[in-house]
Amino acid sequence: MKALAEQISDLDGVNIYGRVVGVRGLMVEIAGPIHAMSVGARIVVETGGSRTIPCEVIGFTGNNAMVMPFAGLEGVRRGCRAVIANSAAQVRPCEAWLGRVVNALGEPIDGKGPLPQGPSPMAFRNSPPPAHSRKRVGVPLDLGVRALNTFLTCCRGQRMGIFAGSGVGKSVLLSMLARNVDAAVSVIGLIGERGREVQEFLQDDLGEEGLARSVVVIATSDEPALMRRQAAYLTLSIAEYFRDEDKDVLCLMDSVTRFAMAQREIGLSAGEPPTAKGYTPTVFTELPKLLERAGPGLGEGTISGIFTVLVDGDDHNEPVADAVRGILDGHIVMQRSIAERGRYPAINVLKSVSRTMPRSCDPAYLPVIKRARQVMATYADMEELIRLGAYRPGSSAEVDEAVRLHEPLEAFLSQRKDEATSLSSGYAQLDQILKSVETER
Ligand SMILES: Nc1ncnc2c1ncn2[C@@H]1O[C@H](COP(=O)(O)OP(=O)(O)O)[C@@H](O)[C@H]1O
Ligand SMILES: [Mg+2]
């Protein structure tokens, strides 16, 4: 009976539709069967020609629904038919999506032909698994990047933010993670990137071999806000599909800031009041809903999430950065001054935290990591004086040691883009570096 009912509801027989009565900025007003339209519902506006524009219901004014388009509004007139889709929008990812590049609607955009569809539909806007029945974050995850593996060890199912200005090396770091991580699948969402950067990322950074184990979702900066926002949702829906197949998934998103900006654009168009930096209240309710979808699931599969946050002008207290920092299980700070002196990845270890750290790393190496951090902190405190030549060697044994260890530690933290490393070799190398100074003494 139930199956039959489902089949009947799937039938395409009746088209319920309304009419376009107005366009205001990015919003289209639709009059018609208001009872059949709910927030989030899909509506297709027919422009008369062959062009149809998929839209989403954002809100209501008076007797009309306000919808936003997933494409440009050219050709929309008063009186156009607006057909109400009878089911929520869904995607059907499957194994064959690996190695493919899709847009926010889940359509292939890599010219490699049609995309096979999986058996189970996934909603774009899923809710995270219930907190009480969720597993705890699992065993350590080998990220393949030495600086992160040793100083900011992560667990399977952990969610981290990368905070950096533009041009500091986020994209390169993400591609290193996608290629080297010890996870079955990487799902990469490029949200609001410049079109030129997309090809560079796919070809130069990620490469054939990286792409083969990844699914890439792209919405460039020129696409409508709804597409940019949905690309972020889709990235997580695909990750959830693979998680439900009991796989360990690495979900990378570049950047959450552009997702927040898309939500701001949608909110402002719908008449929400702007608050901090023009961000509307829904930005701060949507962020946790998105980011919480990463993490452990109910079964064996996990989604480890790494989300970049733009901190323009290196303002780390900007509202989106603040909100994201509060939601995630740690943050990785990339610093322009480090990139400028040519040390990549430009991670400032002292300013970064992994909140699972004492549990996630090998306890035998905890003292080593602690000491390396101390040495780096000592050097950072004295850096100015040392550079100016105002520090006289021999004044402090502690500083002398920090000076001697500075070069080897910098070399340890830097990693070429094509270099792969492992969790255990990182700890061992760090141990070696610290020991080398002890024997010198
Ligand atoms: N690991 C690395 N090794 C060498 N150069 C790097 C590395 N990471 C970044 N770079 C340099 O930094 C530049 C900017 O990096 P990119 O990842 O595009 O920055 P962002 O995404 O933060 O804007 C790259 O073009 C490259 O020259
Ligand atoms: Mg980039």
Short mmCIF file of C-alpha atoms and ligand atoms in Angstrom, two decimals:
data_model
loop_
_atom_site.label_atom_id
_atom_site.label_comp_id
_atom_site.label_asym_id
_atom_site.label_seq_id
_atom_site.Cartn_x
_atom_site.Cartn_y
_atom_site.Cartn_z
CA MET A 1 0.00 0.00 0.00
CA LYS A 2 2.77 2.38 1.07
CA ALA A 3 4.79 1.68 -2.06
CA LEU A 4 1.71 2.33 -4.13
CA ALA A 5 1.06 5.62 -2.38
CA GLU A 6 4.67 6.64 -3.04
CA GLN A 7 4.33 5.77 -6.68
CA ILE A 8 1.17 7.77 -6.99
CA SER A 9 2.81 10.79 -5.41
CA ASP A 10 5.66 10.39 -7.92
CA LEU A 11 3.27 10.60 -10.85
CA ASP A 12 3.79 13.52 -13.13
CA GLY A 13 0.17 13.79 -14.16
CA VAL A 14 -0.93 17.19 -12.91
CA ASN A 15 0.95 20.41 -13.27
CA ILE A 16 0.08 22.98 -10.68
CA TYR A 17 1.16 26.41 -11.73
CA GLY A 18 1.05 30.08 -10.89
CA ARG A 19 1.94 33.21 -12.84
CA VAL A 20 4.74 35.72 -12.61
CA VAL A 21 3.28 39.03 -11.41
CA GLY A 22 6.45 40.99 -10.73
CA VAL A 23 10.22 41.03 -10.65
CA ARG A 24 12.08 43.06 -8.05
CA GLY A 25 15.88 42.86 -8.17
CA LEU A 26 16.68 39.17 -7.89
CA MET A 27 13.21 38.28 -6.63
CA VAL A 28 10.33 37.06 -8.74
CA GLU A 29 6.82 37.38 -7.34
CA ILE A 30 4.42 34.61 -8.17
CA ALA A 31 0.66 34.61 -7.74
CA GLY A 32 -1.23 31.35 -7.79
CA PRO A 33 -1.99 28.35 -5.64
CA ILE A 34 -0.20 29.64 -2.55
CA HIS A 35 -1.12 26.50 -0.57
CA ALA A 36 1.01 24.40 -2.93
CA MET A 37 4.14 26.51 -2.40
CA SER A 38 6.28 26.19 0.69
CA VAL A 39 9.62 27.73 1.56
CA GLY A 40 12.36 25.75 -0.16
CA ALA A 41 9.99 24.35 -2.82
CA ARG A 42 11.16 24.22 -6.43
CA ILE A 43 9.34 26.23 -9.11
CA VAL A 44 10.14 26.34 -12.80
CA VAL A 45 9.40 29.59 -14.62
CA GLU A 46 8.68 29.14 -18.33
CA THR A 47 9.76 32.16 -20.34
CA GLY A 48 7.68 31.30 -23.36
CA GLY A 49 10.60 30.34 -25.56
CA SER A 50 12.38 27.07 -24.93
CA ARG A 51 14.06 28.50 -21.84
CA THR A 52 12.95 27.43 -18.37
CA ILE A 53 14.37 28.89 -15.17
CA PRO A 54 14.45 26.76 -12.02
CA CYS A 55 13.68 28.82 -8.90
CA GLU A 56 13.31 28.26 -5.19
CA VAL A 57 10.65 29.72 -2.88
CA ILE A 58 12.35 32.07 -0.42
CA GLY A 59 9.37 33.75 1.27
CA PHE A 60 5.97 35.38 0.84
CA THR A 61 4.58 38.89 0.59
CA GLY A 62 0.85 39.32 0.93
CA ASN A 63 -0.78 36.78 -1.34
CA ASN A 64 2.29 36.09 -3.46
CA ALA A 65 5.32 33.83 -3.20
CA MET A 66 8.79 35.30 -3.59
CA VAL A 67 11.14 33.04 -5.48
CA MET A 68 14.79 33.32 -6.49
CA PRO A 69 16.23 31.94 -9.72
CA PHE A 70 19.07 29.45 -10.22
CA ALA A 71 19.88 31.22 -13.49
CA GLY A 72 19.64 34.70 -15.04
CA LEU A 73 16.21 36.30 -15.35
CA GLU A 74 16.45 37.29 -19.01
CA GLY A 75 13.20 36.68 -20.86
CA VAL A 76 10.95 36.64 -17.79
CA ARG A 77 7.73 38.60 -18.36
CA ARG A 78 4.62 39.26 -16.34
CA GLY A 79 2.25 36.39 -16.86
CA CYS A 80 4.88 33.71 -17.46
CA ARG A 81 3.83 30.29 -16.23
CA ALA A 82 5.50 29.16 -12.99
CA VAL A 83 5.16 25.40 -12.63
CA ILE A 84 5.36 24.08 -9.10
CA ALA A 85 7.54 20.96 -8.90
CA ASN A 86 5.75 18.19 -7.04
CA SER A 87 8.72 16.84 -5.14
CA ALA A 88 11.63 18.39 -3.31
CA ALA A 89 14.81 18.68 -5.36
CA GLN A 90 17.14 15.73 -4.87
CA VAL A 91 20.35 14.28 -6.24
CA ARG A 92 21.32 10.69 -6.79
CA PRO A 93 25.08 10.37 -6.47
CA CYS A 94 26.86 7.06 -6.97
CA GLU A 95 30.33 5.55 -7.19
CA ALA A 96 30.60 6.61 -10.83
CA TRP A 97 30.64 10.26 -9.78
CA LEU A 98 34.27 9.83 -8.71
CA GLY A 99 36.54 11.74 -11.07
CA ARG A 100 33.71 14.00 -12.18
CA VAL A 101 32.98 17.70 -11.93
CA VAL A 102 29.40 18.86 -11.37
CA ASN A 103 27.52 22.13 -10.93
CA ALA A 104 25.24 23.04 -8.03
CA LEU A 105 22.34 21.13 -9.56
CA GLY A 106 24.40 17.95 -9.81
CA GLU A 107 24.76 18.21 -13.60
CA PRO A 108 28.11 17.24 -15.17
CA ILE A 109 30.16 20.19 -16.43
CA ASP A 110 33.37 18.42 -17.40
CA GLY A 111 32.37 17.34 -20.89
CA LYS A 112 32.86 13.68 -20.01
CA GLY A 113 29.32 12.72 -20.98
CA PRO A 114 26.23 11.92 -18.92
CA LEU A 115 26.46 11.18 -15.24
CA PRO A 116 25.11 7.82 -14.01
CA GLN A 117 22.47 8.15 -11.29
CA GLY A 118 22.55 6.21 -8.03
CA PRO A 119 19.68 4.26 -6.47
CA SER A 120 19.00 6.43 -3.42
CA PRO A 121 17.99 10.08 -3.59
CA MET A 122 19.77 12.52 -1.27
CA ALA A 123 18.19 15.82 -0.23
CA PHE A 124 20.20 18.98 -0.80
CA ARG A 125 19.39 20.23 2.66
CA ASN A 126 19.75 17.26 4.92
CA SER A 127 19.81 17.61 8.65
CA PRO A 128 22.84 16.30 10.55
CA PRO A 129 22.51 12.95 12.32
CA PRO A 130 20.93 13.33 15.80
CA ALA A 131 23.63 14.34 18.28
CA HIS A 132 22.80 11.68 20.85
CA SER A 133 23.12 8.72 18.50
CA ARG A 134 26.11 10.01 16.56
CA LYS A 135 29.37 8.13 16.98
CA ARG A 136 32.32 9.92 18.54
CA VAL A 137 35.18 11.13 16.37
CA GLY A 138 37.27 8.14 15.46
CA VAL A 139 40.88 7.14 15.06
CA PRO A 140 43.56 9.58 13.84
CA LEU A 141 43.33 10.64 10.23
CA ASP A 142 46.52 10.83 8.18
CA LEU A 143 46.16 14.10 6.28
CA GLY A 144 49.39 13.65 4.34
CA VAL A 145 50.63 17.11 5.32
CA ARG A 146 53.43 17.03 7.87
CA ALA A 147 52.71 20.29 9.69
CA LEU A 148 49.08 19.29 10.25
CA ASN A 149 49.76 15.65 11.06
CA THR A 150 52.22 16.39 13.82
CA PHE A 151 51.09 19.64 15.43
CA LEU A 152 47.37 19.52 14.64
CA THR A 153 46.58 15.82 14.46
CA CYS A 154 42.97 15.27 13.37
CA CYS A 155 40.58 12.39 13.88
CA ARG A 156 38.22 10.81 11.41
CA GLY A 157 35.03 12.82 11.57
CA GLN A 158 36.69 15.98 12.82
CA ARG A 159 35.86 19.38 11.32
CA MET A 160 38.54 22.01 10.91
CA GLY A 161 38.62 25.53 9.50
CA ILE A 162 41.46 27.03 7.49
CA PHE A 163 41.63 30.76 8.13
CA ALA A 164 43.62 32.72 5.60
CA GLY A 165 43.68 35.79 3.40
CA SER A 166 43.69 35.47 -0.37
CA GLY A 167 46.79 34.17 -2.12
CA VAL A 168 48.28 32.63 1.02
CA GLY A 169 48.07 29.08 -0.30
CA LYS A 170 44.64 27.71 0.64
CA SER A 171 43.90 26.11 -2.70
CA VAL A 172 47.29 24.42 -2.90
CA LEU A 173 46.91 23.09 0.64
CA LEU A 174 43.43 21.75 -0.13
CA SER A 175 44.70 19.96 -3.21
CA MET A 176 47.53 18.40 -1.17
CA LEU A 177 44.95 17.16 1.32
CA ALA A 178 42.68 15.82 -1.42
CA ARG A 179 45.54 13.90 -3.00
CA ASN A 180 47.35 12.63 0.08
CA VAL A 181 44.69 12.05 2.71
CA ASP A 182 44.14 8.53 3.95
CA ALA A 183 40.41 8.53 3.15
CA ALA A 184 38.49 6.66 0.47
CA VAL A 185 36.93 9.69 -1.18
CA SER A 186 37.40 13.46 -1.28
CA VAL A 187 34.43 15.67 -2.05
CA ILE A 188 35.54 19.18 -2.97
CA GLY A 189 33.21 22.18 -3.14
CA LEU A 190 34.57 25.26 -4.89
CA ILE A 191 32.11 27.97 -3.93
CA GLY A 192 32.31 31.44 -5.43
CA GLU A 193 35.79 31.00 -6.91
CA ARG A 194 36.91 32.96 -9.93
CA GLY A 195 36.34 30.99 -13.11
CA ARG A 196 40.01 31.12 -14.07
CA GLU A 197 41.07 29.56 -10.76
CA VAL A 198 38.84 26.55 -11.24
CA GLN A 199 40.78 25.13 -14.19
CA GLU A 200 44.08 25.94 -12.48
CA PHE A 201 42.92 24.06 -9.41
CA LEU A 202 41.71 21.04 -11.36
CA GLN A 203 44.69 20.75 -13.69
CA ASP A 204 47.72 22.08 -11.81
CA ASP A 205 46.88 21.49 -8.16
CA LEU A 206 44.57 18.49 -8.02
CA GLY A 207 45.78 16.73 -11.17
CA GLU A 208 44.48 13.54 -12.80
CA GLU A 209 45.38 11.30 -9.90
CA GLY A 210 43.77 13.56 -7.30
CA LEU A 211 40.64 13.96 -9.37
CA ALA A 212 40.25 10.21 -9.82
CA ARG A 213 39.36 9.79 -6.14
CA SER A 214 37.35 13.00 -5.85
CA VAL A 215 34.03 14.51 -6.78
CA VAL A 216 34.25 18.28 -7.42
CA VAL A 217 31.27 20.63 -7.11
CA ILE A 218 31.69 24.07 -8.64
CA ALA A 219 29.76 27.33 -8.49
CA THR A 220 31.84 30.25 -9.70
CA SER A 221 31.49 33.83 -8.44
CA ASP A 222 29.39 34.93 -11.42
CA GLU A 223 26.67 32.36 -10.79
CA PRO A 224 23.44 33.37 -8.99
CA ALA A 225 23.49 33.34 -5.19
CA LEU A 226 21.16 30.36 -5.09
CA MET A 227 23.60 28.28 -7.16
CA ARG A 228 26.52 29.23 -4.94
CA ARG A 229 24.58 28.34 -1.82
CA GLN A 230 23.29 25.10 -3.25
CA ALA A 231 26.80 24.05 -4.34
CA ALA A 232 27.72 24.04 -0.65
CA TYR A 233 24.66 21.94 0.19
CA LEU A 234 25.39 19.55 -2.67
CA THR A 235 29.01 19.09 -1.55
CA LEU A 236 27.72 17.77 1.77
CA SER A 237 24.94 15.70 0.19
CA ILE A 238 27.53 13.86 -1.91
CA ALA A 239 29.77 13.41 1.12
CA GLU A 240 26.77 12.02 3.03
CA TYR A 241 26.10 9.53 0.27
CA PHE A 242 29.62 8.11 0.52
CA ARG A 243 29.48 8.21 4.33
CA ASP A 244 26.29 6.15 4.25
CA GLU A 245 28.19 3.65 2.10
CA ASP A 246 30.48 3.23 5.15
CA LYS A 247 33.35 5.15 3.60
CA ASP A 248 35.70 7.62 5.22
CA VAL A 249 35.16 10.85 3.33
CA LEU A 250 37.17 14.05 3.33
CA CYS A 251 34.92 17.01 2.57
CA LEU A 252 36.79 20.15 1.49
CA MET A 253 35.03 23.45 0.99
CA ASP A 254 36.59 26.61 -0.44
CA SER A 255 35.16 28.82 0.90
CA VAL A 256 32.54 28.98 3.64
CA THR A 257 32.80 32.77 3.48
CA ARG A 258 31.43 32.75 -0.06
CA PHE A 259 28.59 30.49 1.10
CA ALA A 260 27.82 33.06 3.83
CA MET A 261 27.92 35.84 1.25
CA ALA A 262 25.47 33.95 -0.97
CA GLN A 263 23.13 33.48 1.99
CA ARG A 264 23.48 37.20 2.77
CA GLU A 265 22.49 38.07 -0.78
CA ILE A 266 19.45 35.81 -0.57
CA GLY A 267 18.49 37.16 2.86
CA LEU A 268 18.80 40.80 1.85
CA SER A 269 16.70 40.21 -1.27
CA ALA A 270 14.03 38.61 0.87
CA GLY A 271 13.96 41.67 3.11
CA GLU A 272 15.94 40.43 6.08
CA PRO A 273 17.63 43.16 8.13
CA PRO A 274 21.40 43.40 7.78
CA THR A 275 23.35 43.03 11.02
CA ALA A 276 27.10 42.59 11.53
CA LYS A 277 28.99 43.61 8.34
CA GLY A 278 25.73 43.43 6.42
CA TYR A 279 25.32 39.73 7.18
CA THR A 280 21.70 38.84 7.85
CA PRO A 281 20.51 36.71 10.80
CA THR A 282 19.89 33.62 8.64
CA VAL A 283 23.59 33.52 7.71
CA PHE A 284 24.34 32.62 11.30
CA THR A 285 21.57 30.02 11.50
CA GLU A 286 22.53 28.43 8.17
CA LEU A 287 26.26 28.14 8.97
CA PRO A 288 25.91 25.60 11.79
CA LYS A 289 23.27 23.67 9.82
CA LEU A 290 25.76 23.30 6.98
CA LEU A 291 28.90 22.60 8.98
CA GLU A 292 27.24 20.18 11.41
CA ARG A 293 26.48 17.87 8.51
CA ALA A 294 30.15 16.94 8.46
CA GLY A 295 31.33 14.67 11.25
CA PRO A 296 30.82 11.06 12.24
CA GLY A 297 27.64 9.32 11.14
CA LEU A 298 25.53 6.65 12.75
CA GLY A 299 27.43 3.79 11.14
CA GLU A 300 31.06 3.18 10.16
CA GLY A 301 31.41 6.00 7.65
CA THR A 302 32.66 9.45 8.61
CA ILE A 303 32.89 12.88 7.01
CA SER A 304 36.01 14.75 8.02
CA GLY A 305 35.48 18.35 7.01
CA ILE A 306 37.99 21.05 6.15
CA PHE A 307 36.43 24.43 5.41
CA THR A 308 38.29 27.54 4.38
CA VAL A 309 37.36 30.95 5.73
CA LEU A 310 38.59 34.13 4.05
CA VAL A 311 40.03 36.58 6.51
CA ASP A 312 40.54 39.59 4.30
CA GLY A 313 42.90 42.18 5.62
CA ASP A 314 43.88 39.39 8.04
CA ASP A 315 40.96 40.33 10.30
CA HIS A 316 40.43 37.14 12.25
CA ASN A 317 37.52 38.62 14.26
CA GLU A 318 35.31 39.17 11.25
CA PRO A 319 31.74 37.84 11.95
CA VAL A 320 31.85 34.78 9.67
CA ALA A 321 35.28 33.76 10.96
CA ASP A 322 34.05 34.14 14.52
CA ALA A 323 30.91 32.10 13.91
CA VAL A 324 32.78 29.32 12.09
CA ARG A 325 35.50 29.12 14.74
CA GLY A 326 32.79 28.50 17.33
CA ILE A 327 31.22 25.66 15.36
CA LEU A 328 34.26 23.67 14.32
CA ASP A 329 36.64 21.39 16.23
CA GLY A 330 39.72 23.44 15.57
CA HIS A 331 41.31 25.98 13.29
CA ILE A 332 44.34 26.19 11.05
CA VAL A 333 45.72 29.70 10.64
CA MET A 334 47.68 30.51 7.49
CA GLN A 335 49.70 33.67 7.63
CA ARG A 336 50.73 36.00 4.85
CA SER A 337 54.08 36.88 6.41
CA ILE A 338 55.06 33.19 6.42
CA ALA A 339 54.08 32.81 2.76
CA GLU A 340 56.05 35.95 1.96
CA ARG A 341 59.23 34.44 3.28
CA GLY A 342 58.57 31.43 1.06
CA ARG A 343 57.66 28.78 3.59
CA TYR A 344 54.71 26.76 2.27
CA PRO A 345 52.23 25.63 3.49
CA ALA A 346 52.19 28.92 5.39
CA ILE A 347 50.63 27.49 8.55
CA ASN A 348 51.19 29.36 11.79
CA VAL A 349 51.37 26.36 14.10
CA LEU A 350 51.37 28.41 17.28
CA LYS A 351 48.10 30.13 16.41
CA SER A 352 46.35 26.94 15.23
CA VAL A 353 44.52 24.42 17.40
CA SER A 354 43.04 20.99 16.98
CA ARG A 355 40.55 20.50 19.79
CA THR A 356 40.94 16.71 19.74
CA MET A 357 44.70 16.98 19.93
CA PRO A 358 45.85 15.25 23.14
CA ARG A 359 43.55 12.32 22.38
CA SER A 360 44.26 12.04 18.69
CA CYS A 361 48.03 11.95 18.61
CA ASP A 362 50.32 9.11 19.61
CA PRO A 363 50.87 9.65 23.39
CA ALA A 364 54.51 8.61 23.06
CA TYR A 365 55.16 11.73 20.99
CA LEU A 366 53.20 14.20 23.13
CA PRO A 367 56.34 15.44 24.95
CA VAL A 368 58.14 15.87 21.61
CA ILE A 369 55.32 17.98 20.21
CA LYS A 370 55.07 20.01 23.38
CA ARG A 371 58.79 20.75 23.33
CA ALA A 372 58.81 21.67 19.65
CA ARG A 373 55.97 24.11 20.32
CA GLN A 374 57.89 25.63 23.22
CA VAL A 375 60.99 26.07 21.09
CA MET A 376 58.97 27.73 18.34
CA ALA A 377 57.25 30.02 20.85
CA THR A 378 60.61 31.06 22.29
CA TYR A 379 61.89 31.86 18.81
CA ALA A 380 58.71 33.79 17.95
CA ASP A 381 59.10 35.91 21.10
CA MET A 382 62.71 36.76 20.27
CA GLU A 383 62.38 36.90 16.49
CA GLU A 384 62.56 40.69 16.17
CA LEU A 385 65.66 40.95 18.33
CA ILE A 386 67.39 38.07 16.58
CA ARG A 387 66.70 39.59 13.15
CA LEU A 388 67.99 42.98 14.27
CA GLY A 389 71.11 41.38 15.66
CA ALA A 390 70.24 42.69 19.11
CA TYR A 391 70.32 39.27 20.65
CA ARG A 392 73.79 38.21 21.77
CA PRO A 393 74.33 34.45 21.46
CA GLY A 394 75.13 32.89 24.80
CA SER A 395 72.84 35.15 26.85
CA SER A 396 70.24 32.43 27.25
CA ALA A 397 70.64 28.71 26.68
CA GLU A 398 66.96 28.44 25.86
CA VAL A 399 67.07 31.06 23.12
CA ASP A 400 70.31 29.66 21.72
CA GLU A 401 68.60 26.31 21.34
CA ALA A 402 65.57 27.93 19.68
CA VAL A 403 67.90 29.68 17.22
CA ARG A 404 69.70 26.46 16.37
CA LEU A 405 66.41 24.60 15.90
CA HIS A 406 64.76 27.34 13.89
CA GLU A 407 66.09 26.36 10.46
CA PRO A 408 65.48 22.60 10.82
CA LEU A 409 61.96 23.20 12.15
CA GLU A 410 61.12 25.58 9.29
CA ALA A 411 62.36 22.93 6.85
CA PHE A 412 60.23 20.36 8.63
CA LEU A 413 57.11 22.52 8.38
CA SER A 414 57.53 23.24 4.70
CA GLN A 415 56.33 20.71 2.20
CA ARG A 416 56.38 20.76 -1.57
CA LYS A 417 53.06 20.49 -3.26
CA ASP A 418 53.91 17.10 -4.81
CA GLU A 419 55.47 15.62 -1.69
CA ALA A 420 53.53 12.97 0.23
CA THR A 421 54.20 12.26 3.90
CA SER A 422 52.72 9.96 6.51
CA LEU A 423 51.56 10.38 10.07
CA SER A 424 54.23 8.16 11.64
CA SER A 425 57.15 9.50 9.61
CA GLY A 426 56.24 13.03 10.68
CA TYR A 427 56.49 12.28 14.39
CA ALA A 428 59.74 10.37 13.90
CA GLN A 429 61.28 13.21 11.90
CA LEU A 430 60.33 15.78 14.50
CA ASP A 431 61.81 13.61 17.22
CA GLN A 432 65.05 13.36 15.21
CA ILE A 433 65.31 17.12 14.80
CA LEU A 434 64.94 17.77 18.52
CA LYS A 435 67.42 15.01 19.39
CA SER A 436 70.00 16.33 16.93
CA VAL A 437 70.43 19.47 19.01
CA GLU A 438 70.75 17.53 22.23
CA THR A 439 73.68 15.53 20.86
CA GLU A 440 75.36 18.69 19.59
CA ARG A 441 75.44 20.12 23.07
N1 LIG B 1 53.08 24.15 -1.01
C1 LIG B 1 53.44 25.14 -1.84
N2 LIG B 1 54.63 25.11 -2.45
C2 LIG B 1 55.02 26.09 -3.27
N3 LIG B 1 54.29 27.17 -3.56
C3 LIG B 1 53.08 27.29 -3.00
C4 LIG B 1 52.58 26.27 -2.10
N4 LIG B 1 51.36 26.66 -1.67
C5 LIG B 1 51.10 27.85 -2.28
N5 LIG B 1 52.12 28.24 -3.07
C6 LIG B 1 52.18 29.50 -3.86
O1 LIG B 1 51.19 30.41 -3.43
C7 LIG B 1 50.38 30.83 -4.51
C8 LIG B 1 48.96 31.08 -4.08
O2 LIG B 1 48.38 29.88 -3.61
P1 LIG B 1 46.81 29.60 -3.67
O3 LIG B 1 46.64 28.25 -3.08
O4 LIG B 1 46.27 29.80 -5.03
O5 LIG B 1 46.26 30.72 -2.70
P2 LIG B 1 44.76 30.98 -2.22
O6 LIG B 1 43.93 29.82 -2.62
O7 LIG B 1 44.88 31.11 -0.73
O8 LIG B 1 44.34 32.25 -2.84
C9 LIG B 1 50.52 29.74 -5.53
O9 LIG B 1 50.35 30.21 -6.83
C10 LIG B 1 51.93 29.24 -5.31
O10 LIG B 1 52.85 30.03 -6.04
MG MG B 2 42.27 29.83 -3.86
#
